[in-house]
Short mmCIF file of C-alpha atoms in Angstrom, two decimals:
data_model
loop_
_atom_site.label_atom_id
_atom_site.label_comp_id
_atom_site.label_asym_id
_atom_site.label_seq_id
_atom_site.Cartn_x
_atom_site.Cartn_y
_atom_site.Cartn_z
CA SER A 23 -0.52 0.29 -0.42
CA GLN A 24 0.93 3.56 -0.56
CA GLN A 25 1.45 5.75 2.58
CA GLY A 26 2.89 8.93 0.40
CA GLU A 27 1.19 10.53 -2.24
CA GLU A 28 2.89 13.13 -3.59
CA ASP A 29 2.18 16.66 -5.74
CA PRO A 30 2.95 17.57 -7.84
CA GLN A 31 3.75 14.22 -10.03
CA ALA A 32 6.83 16.29 -12.21
CA LEU A 33 7.31 20.07 -11.96
CA SER A 34 9.93 21.94 -14.32
CA ILE A 35 11.07 25.73 -13.26
CA GLN A 36 13.88 28.15 -13.85
CA GLU A 37 17.69 27.76 -12.09
CA GLY A 38 17.04 30.09 -9.13
CA GLU A 39 13.37 29.64 -7.84
CA ASN A 40 12.21 27.88 -5.42
CA ALA A 41 10.60 24.22 -5.88
CA THR A 42 8.06 23.40 -3.92
CA MET A 43 6.99 20.09 -3.31
CA ASN A 44 3.96 17.89 -1.32
CA CYS A 45 3.37 15.24 0.42
CA SER A 46 0.65 13.56 2.20
CA TYR A 47 -0.69 10.04 4.05
CA LYS A 48 -2.70 8.06 5.69
CA THR A 49 -2.19 6.93 8.59
CA SER A 50 -0.36 8.30 12.50
CA ILE A 51 3.88 7.85 11.95
CA ASN A 52 6.64 8.39 13.77
CA ASN A 53 8.35 10.75 11.21
CA LEU A 54 8.73 12.09 8.07
CA GLN A 55 11.49 11.47 5.89
CA TRP A 56 12.42 12.85 2.63
CA TYR A 57 15.12 11.32 -0.53
CA ARG A 58 16.49 12.41 -3.39
CA GLN A 59 17.20 10.28 -6.09
CA ASN A 60 19.21 11.31 -9.74
CA SER A 61 19.62 9.40 -12.47
CA GLY A 62 16.78 5.55 -10.91
CA ARG A 63 20.38 5.58 -8.99
CA GLY A 64 20.42 4.78 -4.61
CA LEU A 65 18.35 7.24 -3.02
CA VAL A 66 19.73 10.22 -0.80
CA HIS A 67 18.66 11.19 2.38
CA LEU A 68 17.76 14.75 2.70
CA ILE A 69 15.57 15.81 5.95
CA LEU A 70 14.25 13.78 8.84
CA ILE A 71 11.03 15.25 10.46
CA ARG A 72 9.51 13.95 14.35
CA SER A 73 5.56 14.17 14.38
CA ASN A 74 6.02 16.83 17.42
CA GLU A 75 7.91 19.31 14.82
CA ARG A 76 6.33 21.65 12.89
CA GLU A 77 9.40 22.64 10.68
CA LYS A 78 13.09 21.61 9.91
CA HIS A 79 15.99 23.38 8.44
CA SER A 80 18.93 22.32 6.26
CA GLY A 81 20.79 24.48 4.45
CA ARG A 82 18.49 25.58 0.94
CA LEU A 83 15.59 22.76 2.18
CA ARG A 84 13.27 24.08 3.91
CA VAL A 85 10.00 21.06 5.83
CA THR A 86 7.03 21.23 7.37
CA LEU A 87 5.25 18.93 8.93
CA ASP A 88 1.24 19.44 9.69
CA THR A 89 -0.18 16.49 11.20
CA SER A 90 -3.65 17.79 11.61
CA LYS A 91 -4.01 17.34 8.12
CA LYS A 92 -1.13 15.04 7.53
CA SER A 93 0.77 16.45 4.56
CA SER A 94 4.75 17.41 4.71
CA SER A 95 5.95 19.93 1.78
CA LEU A 96 9.57 20.35 0.67
CA LEU A 97 10.53 23.74 -0.67
CA ILE A 98 14.61 24.22 -2.36
CA THR A 99 14.94 27.31 -2.07
CA ALA A 100 17.58 29.21 -4.93
CA SER A 101 17.06 25.19 -7.17
CA ARG A 102 20.05 24.88 -9.37
CA ALA A 103 20.90 22.12 -12.15
CA ALA A 104 21.80 20.23 -9.83
CA ASP A 105 18.72 19.61 -7.96
CA THR A 106 17.20 17.57 -10.39
CA ALA A 107 16.64 14.36 -9.22
CA SER A 108 13.08 12.85 -8.17
CA TYR A 109 12.05 13.20 -4.38
CA PHE A 110 10.39 11.23 -2.13
CA CYS A 111 8.75 11.52 0.89
CA ALA A 112 8.70 8.02 2.78
CA THR A 113 6.73 7.41 6.01
CA ASP A 114 7.06 4.19 8.83
CA GLU A 115 5.17 1.66 9.80
CA ASN A 116 6.18 -1.13 12.83
CA GLY A 117 7.71 1.31 14.86
CA GLY A 118 10.01 2.35 12.58
CA PHE A 119 11.03 -0.47 10.14
CA LYS A 120 8.32 -0.66 7.20
CA THR A 121 8.98 2.86 5.63
CA ILE A 122 6.11 3.75 2.74
CA PHE A 123 7.49 5.92 0.06
CA GLY A 124 5.59 8.15 -2.02
CA ALA A 125 4.73 8.64 -5.65
CA GLY A 126 7.49 11.35 -6.12
CA THR A 127 7.73 14.41 -7.41
CA ARG A 128 10.20 15.00 -10.83
CA LEU A 129 11.90 18.34 -9.93
CA PHE A 130 13.30 19.28 -13.44
CA VAL A 131 15.74 22.46 -12.85
CA LYS A 132 16.46 24.24 -16.26
CA ALA A 133 19.55 25.97 -16.33
CA ASP B 25 32.88 4.70 6.31
CA THR B 26 29.44 5.82 5.95
CA GLU B 27 28.93 4.53 2.86
CA VAL B 28 26.34 1.05 1.99
CA THR B 29 27.45 -0.83 -1.18
CA GLN B 30 26.36 -2.86 -3.68
CA THR B 31 27.47 -5.57 -6.29
CA PRO B 32 27.24 -5.85 -8.22
CA LYS B 33 25.51 -2.40 -9.95
CA HIS B 34 24.23 -4.67 -12.82
CA LEU B 35 23.13 -7.81 -13.85
CA VAL B 36 21.70 -10.21 -17.11
CA MET B 37 19.91 -13.10 -16.60
CA GLY B 38 18.32 -15.61 -18.12
CA MET B 39 15.35 -17.32 -16.59
CA THR B 40 17.13 -20.53 -15.57
CA ASN B 41 20.34 -18.67 -14.30
CA LYS B 42 20.93 -18.58 -10.12
CA LYS B 43 22.37 -15.42 -8.82
CA SER B 44 23.18 -13.43 -6.15
CA LEU B 45 23.61 -10.10 -5.22
CA LYS B 46 24.80 -8.21 -2.09
CA CYS B 47 25.06 -5.90 0.17
CA GLU B 48 27.39 -4.50 2.97
CA GLN B 49 28.03 -1.60 5.44
CA HIS B 50 30.23 -0.84 7.80
CA MET B 51 28.14 1.81 10.09
CA GLY B 52 27.20 -0.64 12.88
CA HIS B 53 23.78 -0.68 11.84
CA ARG B 54 21.47 -3.57 13.12
CA ALA B 55 18.23 -3.00 10.32
CA MET B 56 19.28 -4.35 6.92
CA TYR B 57 16.78 -3.81 3.74
CA TRP B 58 15.73 -4.85 0.77
CA TYR B 59 14.07 -2.27 -1.65
CA LYS B 60 13.01 -3.18 -5.23
CA GLN B 61 12.18 -0.33 -6.85
CA LYS B 62 10.52 -0.91 -10.85
CA ALA B 63 11.29 2.75 -13.45
CA LYS B 64 9.71 6.02 -12.55
CA LYS B 65 8.21 4.63 -9.69
CA PRO B 66 9.17 4.54 -5.82
CA PRO B 67 11.09 1.83 -3.84
CA GLU B 68 9.13 -0.94 -2.37
CA LEU B 69 9.62 -2.82 0.43
CA MET B 70 10.72 -6.39 0.36
CA PHE B 71 12.88 -7.89 3.00
CA VAL B 72 13.52 -6.27 6.18
CA TYR B 73 16.53 -7.77 8.80
CA SER B 74 16.15 -6.51 12.21
CA TYR B 75 19.66 -8.04 14.01
CA GLU B 76 20.26 -10.30 11.81
CA LYS B 77 16.38 -11.44 11.57
CA LEU B 78 14.56 -10.98 9.23
CA SER B 79 11.60 -9.68 11.14
CA ILE B 80 9.28 -8.77 7.69
CA ASN B 81 8.37 -9.98 4.67
CA GLU B 82 6.57 -8.29 2.52
CA SER B 83 4.63 -11.60 0.65
CA VAL B 84 7.76 -11.63 -1.51
CA PRO B 85 8.62 -15.54 -4.16
CA SER B 86 10.15 -16.99 -3.21
CA ARG B 87 12.40 -16.80 -5.97
CA PHE B 88 13.84 -14.66 -4.05
CA SER B 89 15.83 -15.71 -1.10
CA PRO B 90 17.55 -12.99 1.01
CA GLU B 91 20.11 -13.92 3.73
CA CYS B 92 22.19 -11.71 6.55
CA PRO B 93 25.09 -13.62 7.35
CA ASN B 94 27.09 -11.15 9.35
CA SER B 95 25.52 -7.54 10.88
CA SER B 96 27.27 -6.14 8.36
CA LEU B 97 26.08 -8.18 5.33
CA LEU B 98 22.56 -8.59 3.63
CA ASN B 99 22.36 -11.11 0.46
CA LEU B 100 19.51 -11.93 -1.91
CA HIS B 101 20.20 -15.37 -4.16
CA LEU B 102 17.86 -14.70 -7.16
CA HIS B 103 16.55 -18.63 -8.71
CA ALA B 104 13.85 -18.59 -11.85
CA LEU B 105 13.52 -14.84 -11.32
CA GLN B 106 11.25 -13.47 -14.63
CA PRO B 107 11.42 -10.97 -16.91
CA GLU B 108 8.63 -8.69 -14.72
CA ASP B 109 11.88 -9.34 -11.80
CA SER B 110 13.43 -7.03 -13.89
CA ALA B 111 14.73 -3.51 -12.25
CA LEU B 112 16.85 -1.27 -9.63
CA TYR B 113 16.97 -3.92 -6.63
CA LEU B 114 18.11 -1.09 -2.78
CA CYS B 115 19.52 -2.40 -0.56
CA ALA B 116 20.71 -0.15 2.33
CA SER B 117 20.72 0.77 6.48
CA SER B 118 19.58 1.84 9.60
CA ARG B 119 20.50 2.31 13.06
CA THR B 120 17.12 0.72 14.48
CA GLY B 121 14.22 0.69 12.34
CA GLY B 122 13.56 4.50 10.36
CA ASN B 123 13.85 6.61 13.63
CA TYR B 124 17.29 7.74 12.36
CA GLY B 125 16.63 7.86 8.53
CA TYR B 126 18.60 5.04 6.06
CA THR B 127 21.40 5.05 4.53
CA PHE B 128 21.16 3.42 0.34
CA GLY B 129 23.27 1.50 -1.56
CA SER B 130 23.66 2.82 -5.67
CA GLY B 131 21.46 -0.58 -6.34
CA THR B 132 22.12 -2.98 -8.91
CA ARG B 133 20.11 -2.87 -11.78
CA LEU B 134 19.29 -6.55 -12.10
CA THR B 135 17.51 -7.58 -15.87
CA VAL B 136 16.19 -10.53 -16.81
CA VAL B 137 15.97 -12.75 -20.10
#
């Protein structure tokens, strides 16, 4: 089953613009994570936000979590061509051993 | 060492072959995972090992057989696969569970002919 649903499915922006991706989920969670995947290779962990946190920053990344709406957003500021990748949200079940990934957002940043 | 190493990077096998995928980490992580990912789809969980014991099997067909020889190694034995099993197979590890995030390997691109 798919826990996280993301939108948009694809996003194309110019370099320097901000990119916002959204994720919705269905069940209660301990944490929500965001990952980046380049060209169908391994996923890179970007940021983890716990259920008792509302906002978290890491460099050009800003993640928000609204547990009442069961949703999260990932903001990438001042995007670069190197940010071109697929971005997945992931939520945990079963005490954190069963992480379910959303469908992903494919981001294309034009130079 | 903050990496998960997967070998081989690419594998082409016939439907009657037996092959193995290997995964190694030296971060002291006690949970290791196999995921399967088809093109333009999210990773799908296959197996979870916690403290070298199989804790989750997501109803994966028996032609996929996982093995965890020790806390640093994870294998996926493949036998009599079908062309629809062609996919990117990802290994991941974490401290215990996902409360600190997962470290993924670069994956093995498997093609079954």
